Coordinates of C-alpha atoms and ligand atoms in Angstrom, one line a residue:
Chain A
X1 CA 100.9 84.4 75.4
X2 CA 104.6 83.7 75.0
X3 CA 105.9 82.2 71.7
X4 CA 109.5 81.3 71.5
X5 CA 110.9 80.1 68.2
X6 CA 114.4 79.0 67.3
X7 CA 115.9 81.0 70.0
X8 CA 119.7 80.9 70.1
X9 CA 122.1 82.9 72.1
X10 CA 125.9 82.5 72.2
X11 CA 128.3 84.4 74.4
X12 CA 131.3 84.5 72.2
X13 CA 132.0 80.9 71.4
X14 CA 129.8 79.7 74.3
X15 CA 126.4 78.5 73.1
X16 CA 124.2 79.3 76.0
X17 CA 120.9 78.3 74.4
X18 CA 120.4 76.5 71.2
X19 CA 117.3 76.8 69.0
X20 CA 114.7 76.7 71.8
X21 CA 111.1 76.4 70.9
X22 CA 108.3 76.6 73.4
X23 CA 105.1 78.5 74.1
X24 CA 103.2 79.5 77.2
X25 CA 99.5 79.9 77.0
X26 CA 97.4 82.6 78.7
X27 CA 96.8 81.8 82.3
X28 CA 99.3 79.0 82.4
X29 CA 102.0 78.6 85.1
X30 CA 105.0 77.0 83.5
X31 CA 108.1 75.9 85.3
X32 CA 111.5 76.3 83.7
X33 CA 113.7 73.6 85.2
X34 CA 117.3 72.9 84.7
X35 CA 120.7 72.5 86.3
X36 CA 123.1 75.4 86.8
X37 CA 124.2 77.0 83.6
X38 CA 121.4 75.3 81.6
X39 CA 120.4 78.7 80.0
X40 CA 117.3 79.5 82.1
X41 CA 118.3 83.0 82.9
X42 CA 119.6 83.7 79.4
X43 CA 116.2 82.7 78.0
X44 CA 114.3 84.9 80.4
X45 CA 116.6 87.9 79.7
X46 CA 115.7 87.6 76.0
X47 CA 112.0 87.1 76.5
X48 CA 111.8 90.2 78.7
X49 CA 113.7 92.2 76.1
X50 CA 116.7 92.8 78.4
X51 CA 119.0 91.5 75.7
X52 CA 118.8 90.5 72.1
X53 CA 119.3 86.8 71.0
X54 CA 121.8 85.7 68.4
X55 CA 118.9 84.4 66.4
X56 CA 115.3 83.4 66.7
X57 CA 112.1 85.2 67.6
X58 CA 110.0 85.8 70.7
X59 CA 106.4 87.0 70.7
X60 CA 104.7 88.1 73.8
X61 CA 101.0 88.9 73.8
X62 CA 101.1 89.0 70.0
X63 CA 103.9 91.5 69.9
X64 CA 107.4 90.8 68.7
X65 CA 109.8 91.6 71.6
X66 CA 112.3 93.3 69.3
X67 CA 109.9 95.2 67.1
X68 CA 107.5 96.3 69.8
X69 CA 109.6 96.3 73.0
X70 CA 107.5 98.9 74.7
X71 CA 104.2 97.0 74.2
X72 CA 105.8 93.8 75.5
X73 CA 107.5 95.4 78.5
X74 CA 104.3 97.1 79.6
X75 CA 102.8 93.7 80.1
X76 CA 105.6 91.9 81.8
X77 CA 106.7 91.8 85.5
X78 CA 110.2 90.5 85.7
X79 CA 112.2 89.4 88.6
X80 CA 115.8 89.0 87.4
X81 CA 118.4 86.7 89.1
X82 CA 119.7 89.7 91.0
X83 CA 116.8 91.8 92.2
X84 CA 117.1 95.3 90.5
X85 CA 117.1 97.5 93.6
X86 CA 118.2 100.9 94.6
X87 CA 120.0 100.7 97.9
X88 CA 119.4 104.4 98.7
X89 CA 115.6 104.2 98.4
X90 CA 113.0 103.2 100.8
X91 CA 110.8 100.2 99.9
X92 CA 107.6 102.1 99.4
X93 CA 109.2 104.9 97.4
X94 CA 111.0 102.3 95.3
X95 CA 107.8 100.5 94.4
X96 CA 106.1 103.7 93.6
X97 CA 108.9 104.6 91.2
X98 CA 108.7 101.1 89.6
X99 CA 105.0 101.5 89.2
X100 CA 105.6 104.9 87.5
X101 CA 108.1 103.7 85.0
X102 CA 106.0 100.7 84.3
X103 CA 103.3 103.2 83.2
X104 CA 100.7 102.3 85.9
X105 CA 98.2 105.2 85.8
X106 CA 98.4 107.7 88.6
X107 CA 95.1 106.7 90.2
X108 CA 96.2 103.0 90.6
X109 CA 99.7 103.5 91.9
X110 CA 98.9 103.5 95.6
X111 CA 96.5 100.6 95.3
X112 CA 99.1 98.6 93.4
X113 CA 101.9 99.4 95.8
X114 CA 99.7 98.3 98.7
X115 CA 98.9 95.1 96.9
X116 CA 102.5 94.3 96.2
X117 CA 103.6 95.1 99.8
X118 CA 100.8 92.9 101.2
X119 CA 101.5 90.0 98.9
X120 CA 105.2 89.9 99.8
X121 CA 104.6 90.6 103.5
X122 CA 106.5 93.9 103.4
X123 CA 103.9 96.3 104.7
X124 CA 105.5 96.5 108.2
X125 CA 108.9 97.5 106.8
X126 CA 107.8 99.6 103.9
X127 CA 109.7 102.6 105.1
X128 CA 113.0 100.8 105.6
X129 CA 116.0 101.7 103.4
X130 CA 116.5 98.9 100.9
X131 CA 120.3 98.9 101.4
X132 CA 119.8 97.8 105.0
X133 CA 117.6 94.8 104.3
X134 CA 118.7 91.2 104.6
X135 CA 119.0 89.1 101.5
X136 CA 115.6 87.4 101.9
X137 CA 113.9 90.8 102.3
X138 CA 115.7 92.1 99.3
X139 CA 114.4 89.1 97.3
X140 CA 110.9 89.9 98.5
X141 CA 111.2 93.5 97.4
X142 CA 112.3 92.1 94.0
X143 CA 109.2 90.0 93.8
X144 CA 107.1 93.0 94.9
X145 CA 108.7 95.0 92.2
X146 CA 107.6 92.4 89.6
X147 CA 104.0 92.5 90.9
X148 CA 103.6 96.2 91.3
X149 CA 102.5 97.0 87.8
X150 CA 99.9 94.1 88.0
X151 CA 101.2 92.7 84.8
X152 CA 99.5 90.0 82.7
X153 CA 102.7 88.1 82.5
X154 CA 105.2 87.4 85.2
X155 CA 108.7 86.1 84.5
X156 CA 110.4 85.1 87.7
X157 CA 113.9 83.9 87.8
X158 CA 114.3 81.7 90.9
X159 CA 111.7 83.6 92.9
X160 CA 112.2 81.8 96.2
X161 CA 116.0 81.8 96.4
X162 CA 117.2 83.1 99.8
X163 CA 113.8 83.0 101.4
X164 CA 113.0 81.2 104.7
X165 CA 110.6 78.2 104.6
X166 CA 107.6 80.2 105.6
X167 CA 108.2 82.8 103.0
X168 CA 108.8 80.0 100.4
X169 CA 105.3 78.7 101.1
X170 CA 103.8 82.1 101.0
X171 CA 105.4 82.9 97.6
X172 CA 104.2 79.5 96.3
X173 CA 100.7 80.4 97.5
X174 CA 101.1 83.7 95.8
X175 CA 102.0 82.0 92.5
X176 CA 99.1 79.6 92.8
X177 CA 96.9 82.6 93.5
X178 CA 98.2 84.3 90.3
X179 CA 97.0 81.2 88.4
X180 CA 93.5 81.8 89.8
X181 CA 93.5 85.4 88.6
X182 CA 94.5 84.2 85.1
X183 CA 98.0 85.6 85.1
X184 CA 100.6 83.9 82.9
X185 CA 103.6 82.9 84.8
X186 CA 107.0 81.5 83.7
X187 CA 109.3 80.7 86.6
X188 CA 112.7 79.2 86.7
X189 CA 114.1 77.1 89.4
X190 CA 116.2 74.1 90.2
X191 CA 114.1 73.2 93.2
X192 CA 112.0 70.4 92.1
X193 CA 109.4 70.6 94.8
X194 CA 108.8 74.1 93.7
X195 CA 107.6 73.2 90.3
X196 CA 105.7 70.3 91.7
X197 CA 103.9 72.7 94.0
X198 CA 103.1 75.4 91.6
X199 CA 103.4 74.6 88.0
X200 CA 101.0 73.0 85.6
X201 CA 103.6 72.4 83.0
X202 CA 107.3 71.9 83.1
X203 CA 110.0 72.6 80.6
X204 CA 113.2 70.9 81.4
X205 CA 116.2 72.5 79.8
X206 CA 119.8 71.2 79.9
X207 CA 122.8 72.6 78.2
X208 CA 120.8 75.1 76.3
X209 CA 118.3 72.6 74.9
X210 CA 114.8 71.5 75.9
X211 CA 115.0 67.9 76.9
X212 CA 111.4 67.5 78.1
X213 CA 108.2 69.5 78.0
X214 CA 105.0 68.3 79.5
X215 CA 102.7 68.3 82.5
X216 CA 103.9 66.7 85.6
X217 CA 101.8 63.5 85.1
X218 CA 102.7 63.4 81.5
X219 CA 106.3 63.5 82.3
X220 CA 105.9 60.7 84.8
X221 CA 104.2 58.6 82.2
X222 CA 106.7 59.3 79.5
X223 CA 109.6 58.5 81.6
X224 CA 108.5 54.9 82.1
X225 CA 105.8 52.9 80.5
X226 CA 105.8 50.8 83.7
X227 CA 104.8 51.5 87.2
X228 CA 106.7 50.4 90.3
X229 CA 104.6 48.9 93.0
X230 CA 105.8 48.1 96.6
X231 CA 103.9 45.6 98.6
X232 CA 104.3 44.0 102.0
X233 CA 102.6 40.8 103.2
X234 CA 102.7 39.0 106.5
X235 CA 102.8 35.4 105.3
X236 CA 104.4 35.0 101.9
X237 CA 104.6 31.3 101.0
X238 CA 106.8 29.7 98.4
X239 CA 104.3 30.0 95.6
X240 CA 103.5 33.6 96.2
X241 CA 106.1 35.1 94.0
X242 CA 105.1 32.7 91.2
X243 CA 101.4 33.6 91.5
X244 CA 102.2 37.3 91.0
X245 CA 104.4 36.6 88.0
X246 CA 101.5 34.7 86.5
X247 CA 99.4 37.9 86.2
X248 CA 99.7 39.2 82.7
X249 CA 101.1 42.7 82.8
X250 CA 103.5 42.0 85.6
X251 CA 107.0 42.4 84.3
X252 CA 109.2 41.7 87.2
X253 CA 108.9 40.7 90.8
X254 CA 111.7 40.9 93.3
X255 CA 111.8 40.2 96.9
X256 CA 113.3 43.0 98.9
X257 CA 113.2 41.1 102.2
X258 CA 110.8 40.8 105.2
X259 CA 107.8 40.1 103.1
X260 CA 108.3 43.1 100.9
X261 CA 108.3 42.9 97.2
X262 CA 109.0 45.3 94.4
X263 CA 106.8 44.7 91.4
X264 CA 107.1 46.3 88.1
X265 CA 103.8 46.3 86.1
X266 CA 102.5 47.9 83.0
X267 CA 101.2 51.4 83.5
X268 CA 97.6 50.2 83.5
X269 CA 95.0 50.5 86.2
X270 CA 93.4 47.1 85.3
X271 CA 96.7 45.4 86.0
X272 CA 97.0 47.1 89.3
X273 CA 93.5 46.1 90.3
X274 CA 94.1 42.5 89.3
X275 CA 97.3 42.4 91.3
X276 CA 95.5 43.7 94.4
X277 CA 92.8 41.2 94.1
X278 CA 95.2 38.3 93.6
X279 CA 97.2 39.2 96.7
X280 CA 94.1 39.4 98.9
X281 CA 92.7 36.1 97.6
X282 CA 96.0 34.4 98.2
X283 CA 95.6 34.9 101.9
X284 CA 99.1 36.1 102.4
X285 CA 97.9 38.9 104.6
X286 CA 98.3 42.2 102.8
X287 CA 99.8 44.9 104.9
X288 CA 100.9 47.6 102.4
X289 CA 100.2 48.3 98.8
X290 CA 101.5 51.4 97.2
X291 CA 102.7 52.7 93.9
X292 CA 106.2 53.9 94.0
X293 CA 106.1 56.5 91.3
X294 CA 109.2 58.0 90.0
X295 CA 109.7 61.4 91.5
X296 CA 110.4 64.4 89.5
X297 CA 113.9 64.3 90.9
X298 CA 114.5 60.9 89.2
X299 CA 113.2 62.3 86.0
X300 CA 115.3 65.3 86.3
X301 CA 118.5 63.4 87.0
X302 CA 117.7 60.9 84.3
X303 CA 117.1 63.6 81.7
X304 CA 119.8 66.0 82.5
X305 CA 122.4 63.4 83.6
X306 CA 121.9 61.3 80.5
X307 CA 122.6 64.1 78.0
X308 CA 125.6 65.0 80.1
X309 CA 127.1 61.6 79.5
X310 CA 126.2 61.9 75.8
X311 CA 128.2 65.0 75.7
X312 CA 131.1 63.4 77.4
X313 CA 131.3 60.6 74.9
Chain B
X1 CA 107.7 112.6 78.1
X2 CA 106.1 111.7 81.4
X3 CA 108.7 108.8 81.7
X4 CA 111.5 111.2 81.2
X5 CA 110.2 113.3 84.0
X6 CA 109.8 110.3 86.3
X7 CA 113.4 109.3 85.8
X8 CA 114.6 112.9 86.1
X9 CA 112.8 113.3 89.4
X10 CA 114.3 110.0 90.7
X11 CA 117.8 111.1 89.6
X12 CA 117.5 114.5 91.2
X13 CA 116.3 113.0 94.4
X14 CA 119.1 110.5 94.5
X15 CA 121.6 113.3 94.1
X16 CA 120.1 115.2 97.0
X17 CA 120.0 112.1 99.2
X18 CA 123.6 111.1 98.6
X19 CA 126.2 112.1 101.2
X20 CA 128.8 112.4 98.4
X21 CA 126.8 115.3 96.9
X22 CA 127.0 117.3 100.1
X23 CA 130.6 116.5 100.7
X24 CA 131.6 117.6 97.2
X25 CA 129.3 120.6 97.3
X26 CA 130.9 121.5 100.7
X27 CA 134.4 121.2 99.4
X28 CA 133.4 123.2 96.3
X29 CA 132.0 126.0 98.3
X30 CA 134.9 126.0 100.7
X31 CA 137.5 126.4 98.0
X32 CA 135.3 128.9 96.3
X33 CA 135.2 131.0 99.5
X34 CA 138.9 131.1 99.8
X35 CA 139.5 132.1 96.2
X36 CA 136.7 134.7 96.4
X37 CA 138.1 136.3 99.5
X38 CA 141.6 136.4 98.2
X39 CA 140.5 137.8 94.8
X40 CA 138.4 140.4 96.7
X41 CA 141.3 141.4 98.8
X42 CA 143.7 141.7 95.9
X43 CA 141.1 143.9 94.2
X44 CA 140.6 146.1 97.3
X45 CA 144.3 146.6 97.7
X46 CA 144.6 147.6 94.0
X47 CA 141.8 150.1 94.4
X48 CA 143.3 151.6 97.6
X49 CA 146.7 152.0 96.0
X50 CA 145.1 153.3 92.9
X51 CA 147.8 151.5 91.0
X52 CA 145.9 150.1 88.0
X53 CA 148.1 149.5 85.0
X54 CA 145.9 151.0 82.3
X55 CA 147.5 148.7 79.7
X56 CA 147.0 145.5 81.5
X57 CA 143.6 146.2 83.0
X58 CA 142.1 149.0 80.9
X59 CA 138.8 148.5 82.6
X60 CA 139.5 147.6 86.2
X61 CA 136.2 147.3 88.0
X62 CA 134.6 144.8 90.4
X63 CA 133.4 142.6 87.6
X64 CA 136.7 142.3 85.7
X65 CA 138.7 142.3 88.9
X66 CA 136.7 139.8 91.0
X67 CA 133.8 138.2 89.3
X68 CA 135.4 137.2 86.1
X69 CA 138.1 135.3 88.1
X70 CA 135.4 133.9 90.4
X71 CA 133.4 132.5 87.5
X72 CA 136.7 131.0 86.1
X73 CA 137.3 129.3 89.4
X74 CA 133.8 127.8 89.4
X75 CA 134.4 126.5 85.9
X76 CA 137.8 125.1 87.0
X77 CA 136.3 123.3 90.0
X78 CA 133.5 121.9 88.0
X79 CA 136.0 120.2 85.7
X80 CA 136.6 117.9 88.7
X81 CA 133.5 118.1 90.8
X82 CA 131.0 117.3 88.0
X83 CA 132.6 114.0 86.9
X84 CA 133.0 113.0 90.5
X85 CA 129.3 113.5 90.9
X86 CA 128.3 111.9 87.6
X87 CA 130.5 108.8 88.0
X88 CA 127.8 106.8 89.6
X89 CA 124.9 107.8 87.3
X90 CA 125.1 104.7 85.0
X91 CA 128.1 102.8 86.4
X92 CA 126.3 102.2 89.7
X93 CA 123.1 101.1 88.0
X94 CA 125.0 98.6 86.0
X95 CA 127.1 97.3 88.9
X96 CA 124.0 97.0 91.2
X97 CA 121.9 95.5 88.4
X98 CA 119.2 98.1 88.8
X99 CA 120.0 98.8 85.2
X100 CA 118.1 95.6 84.4
X101 CA 114.9 97.3 85.7
X102 CA 115.4 100.2 83.3
X103 CA 116.1 97.9 80.4
X104 CA 113.0 95.8 81.0
X105 CA 110.7 98.7 81.6
X106 CA 108.6 100.3 78.9
X107 CA 111.2 103.0 78.3
X108 CA 113.3 103.9 75.3
X109 CA 117.0 104.5 75.7
X110 CA 116.4 108.1 74.8
X111 CA 114.0 108.5 77.6
X112 CA 116.4 106.9 80.1
X113 CA 119.3 109.1 79.0
X114 CA 117.3 112.3 78.9
X115 CA 115.7 111.6 82.3
X116 CA 119.1 111.0 83.8
X117 CA 120.6 114.1 82.2
X118 CA 117.8 116.4 83.3
X119 CA 117.8 115.1 86.9
X120 CA 121.5 115.4 87.1
X121 CA 121.9 118.7 85.5
X122 CA 119.2 120.2 87.8
X123 CA 121.2 119.0 90.8
X124 CA 124.4 120.4 89.4
X125 CA 122.8 123.7 88.5
X126 CA 121.7 123.9 92.1
X127 CA 125.4 124.3 92.9
X128 CA 125.8 127.1 90.4
X129 CA 122.8 128.8 92.0
X130 CA 124.3 128.4 95.5
X131 CA 127.6 130.0 94.2
X132 CA 125.6 133.1 93.3
X133 CA 125.3 134.0 96.9
X134 CA 128.8 135.5 96.6
X135 CA 127.9 138.1 94.0
X136 CA 124.5 138.7 95.5
X137 CA 125.9 139.4 98.9
X138 CA 128.5 141.7 97.2
X139 CA 125.7 143.6 95.6
X140 CA 124.6 144.7 99.1
X141 CA 127.5 147.1 99.4
X142 CA 128.8 147.6 95.8
X143 CA 127.5 148.4 92.4
X144 CA 127.6 145.2 90.2
X145 CA 127.5 144.9 86.4
X146 CA 124.5 142.7 86.4
X147 CA 124.5 142.2 82.6
X148 CA 128.0 140.7 82.6
X149 CA 127.3 138.7 85.7
X150 CA 124.2 137.3 84.0
X151 CA 126.0 136.2 80.9
X152 CA 128.8 134.8 82.9
X153 CA 126.3 132.7 84.9
X154 CA 124.6 131.7 81.6
X155 CA 128.1 130.4 80.6
X156 CA 128.4 128.5 83.8
X157 CA 125.0 126.9 83.3
X158 CA 126.1 125.8 79.8
X159 CA 129.5 124.5 80.8
X160 CA 128.0 122.7 83.8
X161 CA 125.6 121.0 81.4
X162 CA 128.4 120.1 79.0
X163 CA 130.3 118.5 81.9
X164 CA 127.2 116.7 83.0
X165 CA 126.5 115.2 79.6
X166 CA 130.2 114.3 79.2
X167 CA 130.2 112.7 82.7
X168 CA 127.1 110.8 81.9
X169 CA 128.7 109.4 78.8
X170 CA 131.8 108.4 80.7
X171 CA 129.6 106.7 83.3
X172 CA 127.7 104.8 80.6
X173 CA 130.8 103.0 79.3
X174 CA 132.0 101.4 82.5
X175 CA 130.7 99.7 85.6
X176 CA 133.4 101.4 87.8
X177 CA 132.5 104.7 89.4
X178 CA 136.2 105.5 89.8
X179 CA 137.0 104.9 86.2
X180 CA 134.0 106.9 85.1
X181 CA 135.2 109.8 87.2
X182 CA 138.7 109.7 85.8
X183 CA 137.5 109.5 82.2
X184 CA 135.2 112.4 82.9
X185 CA 138.0 114.6 84.3
X186 CA 140.3 113.7 81.4
X187 CA 137.6 114.6 78.9
X188 CA 136.8 117.9 80.6
X189 CA 140.5 118.7 80.7
X190 CA 140.6 117.9 77.1
X191 CA 138.1 120.6 76.4
X192 CA 140.6 123.0 78.0
X193 CA 143.6 121.7 76.3
X194 CA 141.9 122.6 73.1
X195 CA 141.6 126.2 74.4
X196 CA 145.3 126.2 75.3
X197 CA 146.2 124.8 71.9
X198 CA 144.5 127.7 70.2
X199 CA 147.1 130.0 71.7
X200 CA 149.9 127.9 70.2
X201 CA 148.3 127.0 66.9
X202 CA 150.5 127.5 63.9
X203 CA 148.2 128.8 61.2
X204 CA 145.5 131.4 61.4
X205 CA 142.9 128.9 60.1
X206 CA 143.8 126.3 62.7
X207 CA 143.6 128.9 65.4
X208 CA 140.1 130.0 64.4
X209 CA 138.9 126.4 64.2
X210 CA 140.4 125.4 67.5
X211 CA 139.0 128.6 69.1
X212 CA 135.6 127.7 68.0
X213 CA 135.6 124.2 69.3
X214 CA 137.0 125.1 72.7
X215 CA 134.7 125.2 75.7
X216 CA 137.1 127.6 77.3
X217 CA 137.0 130.2 74.6
X218 CA 133.2 130.3 74.6
X219 CA 133.2 130.5 78.4
X220 CA 135.5 133.5 78.1
X221 CA 133.1 135.2 75.8
X222 CA 130.2 134.7 78.1
X223 CA 132.3 135.9 80.9
X224 CA 133.1 139.1 79.1
X225 CA 129.4 139.8 78.8
X226 CA 129.0 138.6 75.2
X227 CA 126.0 136.4 74.6
X228 CA 126.7 135.1 71.1
X229 CA 124.4 132.7 69.3
X230 CA 127.4 130.8 68.0
X231 CA 128.4 130.1 71.6
X232 CA 125.0 129.0 72.6
X233 CA 124.7 126.8 69.6
X234 CA 128.2 125.3 70.3
X235 CA 127.3 124.5 73.9
X236 CA 123.9 123.0 73.0
X237 CA 125.4 120.9 70.3
X238 CA 128.1 119.5 72.6
X239 CA 125.4 118.7 75.2
X240 CA 123.3 117.0 72.5
X241 CA 126.4 115.1 71.2
X242 CA 127.2 113.5 74.5
X243 CA 123.6 112.7 75.3
X244 CA 123.4 111.1 71.9
X245 CA 126.6 109.1 72.6
X246 CA 125.2 108.0 75.9
X247 CA 122.0 106.9 74.2
X248 CA 123.9 104.8 71.8
X249 CA 125.9 103.1 74.6
X250 CA 122.7 102.4 76.6
X251 CA 121.0 101.0 73.5
X252 CA 123.9 98.9 72.6
X253 CA 123.8 97.2 76.0
X254 CA 120.9 95.2 74.7
X255 CA 123.0 93.9 71.9
X256 CA 126.3 93.4 73.6
X257 CA 127.2 90.7 76.1
Ligands
ATP1 N1 127.2 87.5 80.5 C1 127.7 86.3 80.1 N2 128.9 86.1 79.4 C2 129.3 84.9 79.0 N3 128.7 83.8 79.3 C3 127.5 83.8 80.0 C4 127.0 85.1 80.4 N4 125.8 84.8 81.1 C5 125.7 83.5 81.0 N5 126.7 82.9 80.4 C6 126.8 81.4 80.1 O1 125.6 81.0 79.5 C7 125.2 79.7 80.0 C8 123.8 79.8 80.5 O2 123.8 80.6 81.7 P1 122.5 81.0 82.4 O3 122.8 82.1 83.4 O4 121.4 81.3 81.5 O5 122.2 79.6 83.2 P2 121.0 79.3 84.3 O6 120.2 78.2 83.7 O7 120.3 80.5 84.6 O8 121.9 78.8 85.5 P3 121.7 79.0 87.1 O9 120.8 77.9 87.5 O10 123.1 78.8 87.6 O11 121.1 80.3 87.3 C9 126.3 79.3 81.0 O12 127.2 78.5 80.4 C10 127.0 80.6 81.4 O13 128.3 80.4 81.7
MG2 MG1 120.0 81.6 86.3

């Protein structure tokens, strides 16, 4: 649905994104993750046809963004970093206007507006002046605006910024719901739990370059060929540690005190099963046995922090 | 075409819902009232004393004595009022980032510019129409020269549209409403300086050229009751020229930054 190839954008001498290649398939929800200034917004601005790249190409729904901008824009709902609102309009009128310029046919406008209002929980305030709304409400109007044309593709730049926790959950539900209705979604964020909650695939970008692109599990796996296990037993005897080390596939065992051990094993379910069996048979009194997977946060820091030190060298 | 109309409607509504529009329209009408009354009094005095100078005013009548001056006044006020109203048209959109919505909607730059122009010019023409209450009320007790009044008003509609297009252009090149307004006033004054230059031009040829490219000169013709195709073509080309420049600026926003 979205094909990005060799996309480069420099602002003067500042290279914001450098030869990005990625694609988003129809019906996929992809998270665009990266630290501040990584180039997320820049990429989105180019994909939506807001601005031209320095070089590279973008195809959306089979149309080149720069040769067939109208075809592309008809199919995209876009929430920019700053919601594009008119302070002197009322919410409902504003959404009707957006629907009109997005070429929604007359018969569907009211239905679409009602849908967007409902999804963003704005029905009660639909006649308020946008200029008088709080930041979170403005953000919601921004999301409603992206939804109102019922586009095949949604491009959301930090959709939950400024929202209260309840709203954050509702917007995440909304995004999950969009997946069920086969919408294609590309959302940017630097909130890790957000991609964890909503995205099937993650693209991590740092300093204008893609540093990782995979599913969440895939990323976890790639990041370490090993798995961290945490166990706690009641009665570890002197030979306990040695017995664990004896299992093939166990890389390292370290006691972290009070009968707790951190064990690094090969990423292999057989090894994990064998380890569990061994502990129980040893009669040490197993209390806790869990895999301590690396969180996305670790991955993120590892990926984006590492290349930062590379740059510094 | 439908999109042009959608944007025009929105622009027209936002003019009519902005307090600034009413303030400026109010000031405009107030100044106009004063000048109208004083011109009318001067004319009435002259008629009473019967002291026309047949050389200075060979055709002293209500139109030449009052309404020509009145229409001049409207034109003069528009030089300032129209840029002040047009300042926000693009500058505010850019500053508030609602411009991003226009740029990522299925609209061409031409549709955006035409829509904005049409919406704005309709709102400004509304002020021209309101000013016509003065001659219309005068017609209740005096005989008017409707033909000359009509061409004079045609002229006003044209110059108002020129100032609107020029103001839109000025607004498209900056994010500051104040700067856009100042640019607009300077540009409109420029149209007049050209008229003033024509009086002082050295050669005959330069004089004719300058005369032809001066908004003021053409307005003068309309005001005298002359509806010349050259004037109409001149006004329409100037409007088209500034709409075209605005379109170029809007389009280039995609390539700049
Ligand atoms: N209009 C601009 N002019 C000059 N440089 C810019 C402009 N917009 C962005 N940049 C630069 O481009 C780089 C990428 O910015 P971008 O806004 O795409 O980052 P981001 O990933 O969206 O960051 P954030 O998480 O803070 O929103 C930054 O170094 C930024 O300074
Ligand atoms: Mg950003």
